[in-house]
Coordinates of C-alpha atoms in Angstrom, one line a residue:
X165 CA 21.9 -24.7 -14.1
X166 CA 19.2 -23.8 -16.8
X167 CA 15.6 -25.5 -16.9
X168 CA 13.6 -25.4 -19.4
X169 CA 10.1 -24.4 -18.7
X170 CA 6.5 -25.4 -19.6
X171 CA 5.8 -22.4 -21.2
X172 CA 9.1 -22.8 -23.1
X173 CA 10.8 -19.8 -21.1
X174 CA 14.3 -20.7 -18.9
X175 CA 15.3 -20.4 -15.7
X176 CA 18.4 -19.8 -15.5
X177 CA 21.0 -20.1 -11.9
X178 CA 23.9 -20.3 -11.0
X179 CA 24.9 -22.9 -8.5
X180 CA 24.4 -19.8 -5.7
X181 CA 27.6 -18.0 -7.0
X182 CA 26.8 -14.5 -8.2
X183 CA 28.1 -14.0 -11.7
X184 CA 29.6 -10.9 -11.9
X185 CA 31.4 -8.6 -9.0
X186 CA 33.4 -5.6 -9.6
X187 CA 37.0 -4.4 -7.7
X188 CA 37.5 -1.5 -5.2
X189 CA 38.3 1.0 -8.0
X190 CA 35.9 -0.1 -10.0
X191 CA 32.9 -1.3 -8.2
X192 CA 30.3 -3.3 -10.2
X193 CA 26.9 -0.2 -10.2
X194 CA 23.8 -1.5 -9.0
X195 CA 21.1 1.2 -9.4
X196 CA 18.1 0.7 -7.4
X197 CA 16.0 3.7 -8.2
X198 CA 13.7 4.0 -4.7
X199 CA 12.7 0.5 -3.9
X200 CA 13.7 -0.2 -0.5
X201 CA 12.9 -3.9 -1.2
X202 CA 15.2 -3.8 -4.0
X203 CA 18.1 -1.8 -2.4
X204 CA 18.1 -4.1 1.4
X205 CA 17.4 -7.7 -0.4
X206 CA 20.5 -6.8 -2.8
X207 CA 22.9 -5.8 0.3
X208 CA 22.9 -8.9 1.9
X209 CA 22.7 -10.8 -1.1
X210 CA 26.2 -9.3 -2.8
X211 CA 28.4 -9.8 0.2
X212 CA 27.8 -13.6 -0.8
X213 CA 29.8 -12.7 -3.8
X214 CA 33.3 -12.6 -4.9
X215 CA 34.1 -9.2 -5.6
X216 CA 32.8 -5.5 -4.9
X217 CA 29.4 -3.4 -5.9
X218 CA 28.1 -0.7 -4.9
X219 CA 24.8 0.3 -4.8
X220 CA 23.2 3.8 -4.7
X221 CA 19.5 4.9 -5.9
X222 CA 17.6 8.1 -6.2
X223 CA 18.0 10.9 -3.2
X224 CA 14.8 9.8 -1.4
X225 CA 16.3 6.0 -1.2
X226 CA 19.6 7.7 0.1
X227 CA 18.0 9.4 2.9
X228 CA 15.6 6.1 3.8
X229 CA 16.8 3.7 6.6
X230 CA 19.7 1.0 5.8
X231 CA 21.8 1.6 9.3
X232 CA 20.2 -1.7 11.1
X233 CA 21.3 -4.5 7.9
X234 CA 24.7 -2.5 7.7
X235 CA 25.6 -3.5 11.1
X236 CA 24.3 -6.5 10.8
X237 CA 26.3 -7.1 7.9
X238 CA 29.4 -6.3 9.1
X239 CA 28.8 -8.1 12.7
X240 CA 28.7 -11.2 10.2
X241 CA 32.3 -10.2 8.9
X242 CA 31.8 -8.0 5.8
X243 CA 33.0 -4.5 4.5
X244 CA 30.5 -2.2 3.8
X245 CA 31.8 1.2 3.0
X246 CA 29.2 3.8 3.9
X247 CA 29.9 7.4 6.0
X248 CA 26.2 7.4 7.3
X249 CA 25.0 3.7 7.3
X250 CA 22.7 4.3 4.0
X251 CA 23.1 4.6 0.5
X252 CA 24.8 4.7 -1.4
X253 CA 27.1 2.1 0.0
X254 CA 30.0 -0.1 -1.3
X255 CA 29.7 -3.6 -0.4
X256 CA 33.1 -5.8 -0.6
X257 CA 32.0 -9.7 -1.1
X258 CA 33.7 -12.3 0.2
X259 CA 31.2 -15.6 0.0
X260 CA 29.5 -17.2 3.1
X261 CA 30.9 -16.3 6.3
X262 CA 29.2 -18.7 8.6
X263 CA 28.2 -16.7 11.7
X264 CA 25.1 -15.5 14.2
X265 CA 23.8 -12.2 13.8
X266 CA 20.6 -10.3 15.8
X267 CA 19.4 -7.7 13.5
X268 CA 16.8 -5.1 14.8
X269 CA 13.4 -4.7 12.9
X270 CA 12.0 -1.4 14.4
X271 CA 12.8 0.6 11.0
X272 CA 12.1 -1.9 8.3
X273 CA 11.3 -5.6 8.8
X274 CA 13.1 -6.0 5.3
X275 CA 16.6 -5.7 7.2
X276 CA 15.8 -9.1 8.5
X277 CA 14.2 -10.7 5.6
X278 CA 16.9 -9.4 3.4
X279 CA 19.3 -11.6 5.7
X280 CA 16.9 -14.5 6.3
X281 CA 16.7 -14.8 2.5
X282 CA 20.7 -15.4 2.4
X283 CA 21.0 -17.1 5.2
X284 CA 20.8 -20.9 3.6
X285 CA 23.5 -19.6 1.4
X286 CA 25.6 -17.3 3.6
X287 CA 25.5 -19.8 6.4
X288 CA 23.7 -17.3 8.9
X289 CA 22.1 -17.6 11.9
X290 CA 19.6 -14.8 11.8
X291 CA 17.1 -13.6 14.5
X292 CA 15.2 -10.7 15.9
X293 CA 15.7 -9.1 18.9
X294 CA 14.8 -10.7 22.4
X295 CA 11.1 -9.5 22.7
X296 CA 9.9 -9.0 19.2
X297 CA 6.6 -11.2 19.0
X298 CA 7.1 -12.7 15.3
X299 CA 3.3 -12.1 15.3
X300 CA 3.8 -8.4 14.8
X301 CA 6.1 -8.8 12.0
X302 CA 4.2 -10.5 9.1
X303 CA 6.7 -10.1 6.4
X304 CA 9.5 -11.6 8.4
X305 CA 7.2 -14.6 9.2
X306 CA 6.1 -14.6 5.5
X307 CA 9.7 -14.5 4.8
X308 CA 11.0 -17.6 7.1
X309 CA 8.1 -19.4 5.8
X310 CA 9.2 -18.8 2.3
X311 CA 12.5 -20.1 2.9
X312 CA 11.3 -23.0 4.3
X313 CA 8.5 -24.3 1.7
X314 CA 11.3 -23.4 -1.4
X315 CA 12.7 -26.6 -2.8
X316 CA 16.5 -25.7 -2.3
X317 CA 17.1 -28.9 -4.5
X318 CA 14.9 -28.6 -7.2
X319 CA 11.5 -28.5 -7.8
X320 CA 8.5 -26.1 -8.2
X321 CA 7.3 -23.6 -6.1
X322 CA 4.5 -21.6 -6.6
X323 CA 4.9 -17.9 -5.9
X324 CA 1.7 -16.3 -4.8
X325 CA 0.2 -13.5 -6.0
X326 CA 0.3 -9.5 -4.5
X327 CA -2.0 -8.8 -1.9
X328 CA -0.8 -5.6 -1.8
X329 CA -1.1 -4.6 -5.0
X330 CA -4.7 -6.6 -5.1
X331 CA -5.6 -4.1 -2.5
X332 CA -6.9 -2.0 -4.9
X333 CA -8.9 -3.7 -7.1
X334 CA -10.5 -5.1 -3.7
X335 CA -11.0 -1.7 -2.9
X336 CA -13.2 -1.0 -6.2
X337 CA -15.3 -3.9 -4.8
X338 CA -15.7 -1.8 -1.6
X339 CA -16.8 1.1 -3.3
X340 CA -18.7 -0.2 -5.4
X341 CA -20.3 -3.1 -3.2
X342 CA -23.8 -3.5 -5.0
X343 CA -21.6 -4.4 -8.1
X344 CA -18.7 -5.9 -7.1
X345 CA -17.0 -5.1 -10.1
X346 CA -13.8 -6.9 -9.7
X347 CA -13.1 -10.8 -9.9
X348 CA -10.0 -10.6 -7.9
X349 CA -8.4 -14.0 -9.1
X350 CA -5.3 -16.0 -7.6
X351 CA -4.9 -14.1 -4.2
X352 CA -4.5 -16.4 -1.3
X353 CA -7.9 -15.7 1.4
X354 CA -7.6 -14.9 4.9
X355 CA -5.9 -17.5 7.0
X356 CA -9.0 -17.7 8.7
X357 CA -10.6 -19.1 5.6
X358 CA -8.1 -21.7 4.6
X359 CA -5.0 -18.8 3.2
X360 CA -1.4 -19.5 4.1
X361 CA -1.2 -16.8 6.3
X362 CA 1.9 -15.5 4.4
X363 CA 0.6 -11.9 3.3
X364 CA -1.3 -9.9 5.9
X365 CA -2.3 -7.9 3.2
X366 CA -4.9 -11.0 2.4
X367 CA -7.0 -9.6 5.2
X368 CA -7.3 -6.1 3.2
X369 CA -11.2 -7.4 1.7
X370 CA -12.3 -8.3 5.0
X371 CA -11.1 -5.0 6.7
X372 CA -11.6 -2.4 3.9
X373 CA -13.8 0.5 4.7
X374 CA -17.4 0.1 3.2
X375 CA -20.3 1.9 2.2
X376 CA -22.7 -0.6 0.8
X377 CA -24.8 2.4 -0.5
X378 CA -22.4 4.8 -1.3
X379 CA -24.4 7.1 0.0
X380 CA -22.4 10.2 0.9
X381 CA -20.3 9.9 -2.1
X382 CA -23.8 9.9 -4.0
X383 CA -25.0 13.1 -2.5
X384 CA -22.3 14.9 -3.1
X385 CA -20.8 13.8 -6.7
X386 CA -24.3 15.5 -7.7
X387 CA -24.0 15.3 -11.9
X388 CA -21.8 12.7 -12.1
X389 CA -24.1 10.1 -10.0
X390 CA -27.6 11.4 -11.4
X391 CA -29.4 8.0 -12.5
X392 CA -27.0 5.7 -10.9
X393 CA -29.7 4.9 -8.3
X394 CA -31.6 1.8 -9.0
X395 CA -29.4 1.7 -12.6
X396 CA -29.0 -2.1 -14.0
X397 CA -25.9 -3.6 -12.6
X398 CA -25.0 -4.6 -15.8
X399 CA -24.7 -0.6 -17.2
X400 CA -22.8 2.1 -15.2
X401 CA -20.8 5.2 -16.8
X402 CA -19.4 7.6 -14.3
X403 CA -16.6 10.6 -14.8
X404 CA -13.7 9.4 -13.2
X405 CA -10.3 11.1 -13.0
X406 CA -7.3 13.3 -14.9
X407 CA -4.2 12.1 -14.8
X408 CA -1.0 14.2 -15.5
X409 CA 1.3 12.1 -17.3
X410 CA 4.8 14.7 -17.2
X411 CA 3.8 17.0 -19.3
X412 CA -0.2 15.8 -20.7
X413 CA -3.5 15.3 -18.6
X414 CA -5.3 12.3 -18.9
X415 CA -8.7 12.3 -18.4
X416 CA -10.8 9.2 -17.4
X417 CA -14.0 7.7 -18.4
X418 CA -15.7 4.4 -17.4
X419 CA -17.1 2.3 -19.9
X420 CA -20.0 0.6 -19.5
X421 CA -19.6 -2.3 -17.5
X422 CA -21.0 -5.5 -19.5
X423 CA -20.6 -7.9 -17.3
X424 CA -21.0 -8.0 -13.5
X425 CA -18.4 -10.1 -12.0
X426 CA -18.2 -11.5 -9.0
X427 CA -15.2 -11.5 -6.3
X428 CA -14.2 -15.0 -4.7
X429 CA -13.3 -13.2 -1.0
X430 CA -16.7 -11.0 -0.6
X431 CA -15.8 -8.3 2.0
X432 CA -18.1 -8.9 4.8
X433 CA -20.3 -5.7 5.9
X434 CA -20.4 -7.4 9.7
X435 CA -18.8 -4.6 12.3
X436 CA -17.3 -7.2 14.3
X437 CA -15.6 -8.9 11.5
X438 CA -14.6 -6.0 9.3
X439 CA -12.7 -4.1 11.9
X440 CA -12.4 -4.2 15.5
X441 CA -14.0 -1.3 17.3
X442 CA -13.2 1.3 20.2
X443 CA -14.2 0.4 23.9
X444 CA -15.0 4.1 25.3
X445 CA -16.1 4.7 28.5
X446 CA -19.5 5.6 29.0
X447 CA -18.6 9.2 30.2
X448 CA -16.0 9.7 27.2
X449 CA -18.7 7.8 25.0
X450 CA -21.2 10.8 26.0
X451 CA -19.2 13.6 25.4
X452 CA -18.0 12.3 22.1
X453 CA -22.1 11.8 21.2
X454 CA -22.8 15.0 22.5
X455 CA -19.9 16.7 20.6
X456 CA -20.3 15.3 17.3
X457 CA -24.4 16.4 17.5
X458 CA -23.0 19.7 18.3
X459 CA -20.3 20.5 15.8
X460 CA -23.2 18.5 13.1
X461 CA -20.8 15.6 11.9
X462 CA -23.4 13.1 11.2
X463 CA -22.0 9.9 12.1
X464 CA -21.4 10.1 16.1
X465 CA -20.1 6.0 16.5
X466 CA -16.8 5.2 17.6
X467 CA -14.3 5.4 14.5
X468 CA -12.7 2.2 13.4
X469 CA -9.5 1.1 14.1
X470 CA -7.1 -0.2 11.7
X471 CA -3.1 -0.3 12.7
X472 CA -0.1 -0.8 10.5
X473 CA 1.5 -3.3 13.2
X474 CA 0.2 -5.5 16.1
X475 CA 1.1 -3.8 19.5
X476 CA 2.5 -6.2 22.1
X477 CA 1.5 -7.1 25.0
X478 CA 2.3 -3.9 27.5
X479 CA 2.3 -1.6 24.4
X480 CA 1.4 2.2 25.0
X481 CA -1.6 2.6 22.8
X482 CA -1.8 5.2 20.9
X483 CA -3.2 9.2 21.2
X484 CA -5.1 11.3 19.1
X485 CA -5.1 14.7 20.5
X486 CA -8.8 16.6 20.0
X487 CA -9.3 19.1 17.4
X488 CA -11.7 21.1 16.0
X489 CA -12.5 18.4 13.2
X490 CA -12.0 15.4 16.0
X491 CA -12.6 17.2 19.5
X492 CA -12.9 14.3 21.4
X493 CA -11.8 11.6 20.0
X494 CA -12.1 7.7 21.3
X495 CA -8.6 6.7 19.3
X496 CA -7.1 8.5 22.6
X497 CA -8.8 5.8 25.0
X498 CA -7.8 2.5 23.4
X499 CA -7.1 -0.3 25.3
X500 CA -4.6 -3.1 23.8
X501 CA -6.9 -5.7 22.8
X502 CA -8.8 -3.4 20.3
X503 CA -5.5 -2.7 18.1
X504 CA -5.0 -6.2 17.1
X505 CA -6.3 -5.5 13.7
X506 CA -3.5 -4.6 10.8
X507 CA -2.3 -4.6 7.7
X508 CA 0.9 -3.9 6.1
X509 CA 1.1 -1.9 3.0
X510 CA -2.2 -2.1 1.6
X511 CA -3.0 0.4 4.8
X512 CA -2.4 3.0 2.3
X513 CA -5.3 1.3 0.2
X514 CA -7.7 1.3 3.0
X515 CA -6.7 5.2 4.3
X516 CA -7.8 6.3 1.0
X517 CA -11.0 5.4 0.2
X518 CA -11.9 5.7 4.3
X519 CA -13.3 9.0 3.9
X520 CA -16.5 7.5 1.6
X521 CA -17.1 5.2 4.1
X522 CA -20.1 4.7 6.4
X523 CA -18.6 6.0 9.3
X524 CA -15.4 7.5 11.2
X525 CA -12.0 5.8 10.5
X526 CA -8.4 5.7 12.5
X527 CA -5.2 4.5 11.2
X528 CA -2.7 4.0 14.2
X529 CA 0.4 3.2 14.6
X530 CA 1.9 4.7 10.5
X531 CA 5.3 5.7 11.9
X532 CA 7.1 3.0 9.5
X533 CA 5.1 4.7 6.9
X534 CA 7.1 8.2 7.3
X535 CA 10.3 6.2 6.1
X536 CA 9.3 4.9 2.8
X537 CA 9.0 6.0 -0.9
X538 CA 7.8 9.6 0.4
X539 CA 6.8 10.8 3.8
X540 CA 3.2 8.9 3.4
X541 CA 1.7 9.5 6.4
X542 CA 1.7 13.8 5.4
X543 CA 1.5 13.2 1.6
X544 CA -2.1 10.9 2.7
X545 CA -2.8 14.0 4.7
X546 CA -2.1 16.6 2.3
X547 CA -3.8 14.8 -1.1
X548 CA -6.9 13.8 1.0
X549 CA -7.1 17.3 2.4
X550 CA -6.9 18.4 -1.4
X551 CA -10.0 16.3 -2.2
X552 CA -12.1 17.8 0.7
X553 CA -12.0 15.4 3.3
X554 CA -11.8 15.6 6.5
X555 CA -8.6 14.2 8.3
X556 CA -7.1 14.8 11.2
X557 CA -3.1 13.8 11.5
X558 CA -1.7 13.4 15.8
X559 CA 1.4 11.4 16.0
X560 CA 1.6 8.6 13.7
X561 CA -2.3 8.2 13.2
X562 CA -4.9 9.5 10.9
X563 CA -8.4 9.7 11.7
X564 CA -10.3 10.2 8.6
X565 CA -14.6 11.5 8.9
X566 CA -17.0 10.9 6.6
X567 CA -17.6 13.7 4.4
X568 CA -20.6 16.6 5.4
X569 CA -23.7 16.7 3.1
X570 CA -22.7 20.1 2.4
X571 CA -19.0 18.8 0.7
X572 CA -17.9 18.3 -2.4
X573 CA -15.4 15.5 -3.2
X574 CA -12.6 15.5 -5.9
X575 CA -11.4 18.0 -7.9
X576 CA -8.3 18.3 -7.0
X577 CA -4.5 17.8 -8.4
X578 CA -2.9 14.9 -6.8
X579 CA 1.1 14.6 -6.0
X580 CA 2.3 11.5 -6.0
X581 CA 6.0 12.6 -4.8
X582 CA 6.9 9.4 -7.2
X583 CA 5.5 7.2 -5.1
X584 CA 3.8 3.8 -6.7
X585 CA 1.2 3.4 -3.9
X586 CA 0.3 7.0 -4.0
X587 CA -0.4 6.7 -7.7
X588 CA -2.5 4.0 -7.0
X589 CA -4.3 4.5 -4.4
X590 CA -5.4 8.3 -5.6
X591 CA -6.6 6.4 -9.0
X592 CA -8.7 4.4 -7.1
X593 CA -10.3 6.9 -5.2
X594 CA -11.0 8.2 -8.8
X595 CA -13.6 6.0 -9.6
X596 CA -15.8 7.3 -7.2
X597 CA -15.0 11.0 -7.4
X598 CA -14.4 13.2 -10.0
X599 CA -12.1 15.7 -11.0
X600 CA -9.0 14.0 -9.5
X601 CA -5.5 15.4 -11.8
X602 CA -3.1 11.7 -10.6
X603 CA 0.9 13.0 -11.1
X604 CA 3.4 11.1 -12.5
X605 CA 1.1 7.9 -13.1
X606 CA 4.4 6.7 -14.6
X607 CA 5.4 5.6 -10.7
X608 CA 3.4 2.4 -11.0
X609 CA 6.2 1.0 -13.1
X610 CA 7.6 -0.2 -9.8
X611 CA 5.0 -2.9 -8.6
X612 CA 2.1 -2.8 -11.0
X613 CA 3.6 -1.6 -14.4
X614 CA 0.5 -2.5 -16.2
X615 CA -2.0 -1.0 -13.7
X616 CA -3.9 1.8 -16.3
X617 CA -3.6 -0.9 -18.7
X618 CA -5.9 -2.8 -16.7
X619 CA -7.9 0.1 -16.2
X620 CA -8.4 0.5 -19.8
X621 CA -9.0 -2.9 -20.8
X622 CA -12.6 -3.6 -21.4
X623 CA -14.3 -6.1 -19.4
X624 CA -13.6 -8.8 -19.0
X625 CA -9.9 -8.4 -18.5
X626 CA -10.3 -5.0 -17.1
X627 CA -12.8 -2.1 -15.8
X628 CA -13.3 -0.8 -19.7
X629 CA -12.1 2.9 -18.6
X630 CA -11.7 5.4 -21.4
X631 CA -8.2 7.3 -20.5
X632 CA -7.6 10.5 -22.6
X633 CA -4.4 12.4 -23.8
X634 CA -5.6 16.5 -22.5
X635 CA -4.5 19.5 -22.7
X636 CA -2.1 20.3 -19.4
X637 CA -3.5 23.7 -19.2
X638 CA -6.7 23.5 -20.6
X639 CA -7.9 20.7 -19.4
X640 CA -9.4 19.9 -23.3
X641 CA -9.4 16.2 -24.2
X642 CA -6.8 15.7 -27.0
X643 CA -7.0 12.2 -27.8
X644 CA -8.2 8.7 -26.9
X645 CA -5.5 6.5 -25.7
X646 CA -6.7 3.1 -26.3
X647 CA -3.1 1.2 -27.3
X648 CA -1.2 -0.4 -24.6
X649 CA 1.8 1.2 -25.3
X650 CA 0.4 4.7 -24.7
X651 CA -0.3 3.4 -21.6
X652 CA 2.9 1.6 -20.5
X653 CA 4.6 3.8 -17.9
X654 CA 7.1 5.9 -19.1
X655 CA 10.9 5.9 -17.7

């Protein structure tokens, strides 16, 4: 069935039969680079077909999880050749195979919204394990929801914007609160003002680390912030970043912003709404105070908590072990009900920018975060490290301090081990300190292709930053990239 759209484009279907398959000798390719999404959606959805295909991506997608759909898949009565349940993997279709299947989330919650999204079609009965509180897995609920409001007969349905990918452009709001640069348009709010509730990631303005005054980053960014105090919030020029794109540095200049726009979900700066904090006892409580004053770290509160999934009910919490940079640290006395603040991927977002914050962050519970485009939880580690803050990594947390008076921020050569969100995130934390070299910016093809375009546009379609062709070795600006296409990723 084709439809012809408003805007005079087609959608084009095809009556739920897949058009094209492939045979056992010859099985139709389907390259899926590293996106997981990609790569676990696609599995469940080619079994529905009439024919074979196999599907295989770069080495980091070959080693990421797949075992949990696999089974699944072939509980439900397909073929899947594979000799270590992942990638690459041949998968033989042979159309809807009506049939119940349990599939378990504790890898990836995509293995069961890959199946939920064939289920209509593939005449599955899909659920999560006995136990699982749909409340800790956002994505699958946004997924069932999703399947439920689409009009399988026709219709519209609107598809709602990123909130992942909004994450950052929030996060410029954060870090820049007395501006609010950003006019975040189209993302659903909160649930708890009036959202869907689809996308966790809506809750990333209200939870995002802040420092209304930007202090510390001021102190230490000496040159780079001289003036900016009391400055018009109509004119601000700050050095941003480099960016190594293969073989040529970029280097990055804000323009003057003309106009100051305004966001529709202000972040609130209210403890108690932005994050949830620790309950220490009072004896831990006093030792942390009197350890903090003792080792000089200047803010002395408990740290924030933010985790990448809801604990249930009887839960472990979480431990940081002490360190040197963290030697007694509240994460390690958490009680249940103070880790019911998450997010999904824009955690990344949040981690990030966490060290210009007002005060002491934790991340908890980032194991799933291991198993994605790169190891994230160590590459955050490392690149942060790189830029002179101080984190801590025990387990599958990360406790991030605010930086000393005595630091300096930045300068540093970011990896982004081809990882979107790395690129991203690291580019945002750019704005606010200088010297950052961003790898591979190319990466950003995968979610947000047009992301330094944005960057680059003047205002008011973008943050008016000057990006600049440099020499890799010398650092020397070369020239002026100011066409979109010299600022399209490159494959």
């Amino acid at each position: 069935m084709i439809h012809s759209l408003a805007d005079g484009s087609l959608d084009a279907g095809c009556n739920g039969e897949l058009p094209k398959a492939g045979t056992e000798e010859a099985p139709l390719e389907l390259f899926v680079a590293n996106a997981g999404t990609a790569a676990r959606f696609l599995s469940a959805m080619v079994c529905l077909g009439k024919g074979v295909y196999r599907i295989s991506g770069v080495p980091r997608m070959h080693e990421r999880p797949q075992k949990e759909l696999i089974e699944a898949l072939r509980k439900l009565g397909y073929r899947v050749d594979t000799p270590n349940n992942k990638l690459p993997a041949v998968f033989f279709g042979k159309g809807p195979i009506s049939g119940s299947v349990t599939v378990s989330v504790e890898e990836s919650s995509q293995f069961a919204s890959a199946l939920l999204l064939s289920s209509r079609a593939g005449q599955w009965d899909v659920s999560i394990p006995a136990g699982a509180n749909p409340d800790e897995l956002p994505y699958v609920e946004m997924t069932r929801e999703l399947v439920k409001a689409f009009p399988h007969d026709g219709g519209e349905f609107q598809i709602e914007a990123d909130a992942s990918s909004a994450s950052y452009f929030h996060a410029v709001n954060a870090l820049f609160g007395k501006i609010q640069p950003v006019n975040v348009l189209a993302c659903q709010p909160p649930k708890s003002q009036g959202g869907t509730g689809w996308q966790i990631d809506a809750e990333f303005p209200r939870l995002a680390p802040l420092n209304e005054n930007m202090y510390s980053a001021r102190q230490q960014i000496g040159e780079c912030w001289k003036g900016t105090k009391g400055m018009s919030e109509s004119r601000l020029t700050l050095l941003l970043w480099a960016v190594l794109i293969q073989c040529a540095h970029l280097s990055i200049k804000m323009g003057q912003v003309a106009h100051r726009w305004r966001i529709q979900q202000k972040a609130t700066t209210s403890s108690a709404q932005r994050v949830l904090r620790a309950t220490v006892a009072s004896r831990t409580g006093f030792f942390y105070f009197v350890s903090r004053c003792l080792l000089g770290h200047e803010n002395i509160h408990d740290p924030y908590i933010i985790s990448r999934k809801r604990l249930g009910e009887f839960e472990p919490a979480p431990k940081l072990e002490a360190s040197e940079a963290s030697p007694v640290s509240p994460v390690a006395f958490l009680t249940l009900a103070e880790l019911r603040t998450h997010l999904g991927d824009s955690i990344m977002t949040a981690i990030t920018i966490s060290g210009l914050a007002d005060g002491p962050y934790a991340f908890v519970q980032l194991g799933v975060l291991r198993k994605q485009e790169c190891e994230r939880v160590k590459a955050l580690h490392e690149e942060l490290k790189k830029c002179n803050f101080r984190v801590v990594e025990s387990g599958d947390t990360l406790e991030v301090l605010p930086i000393r008076n005595e630091a300096q921020p930045g300068h540093a050569r970011i990896a982004t081990y081809h990882d979107h969100r790395m690129a991203m995130c690291f580019a945002t934390l750019g704005l606010a300190v200088p010297g950052l070299k961003i790898e591979d910016p190319s990466c950003v093809r995968k979610t947000v292709p047009s992301f330094f375009q944005i960057l680059a546009a003047p205002p008011p379609n973008g943050l008016g930053v000057e990006i600049w062709e440099c020499d890799p070795k010398s650092g020397e600006r070369l020239r002026r990239l100011q066409d979109p296409k010299d600022l399209e990723p490159r494959k």
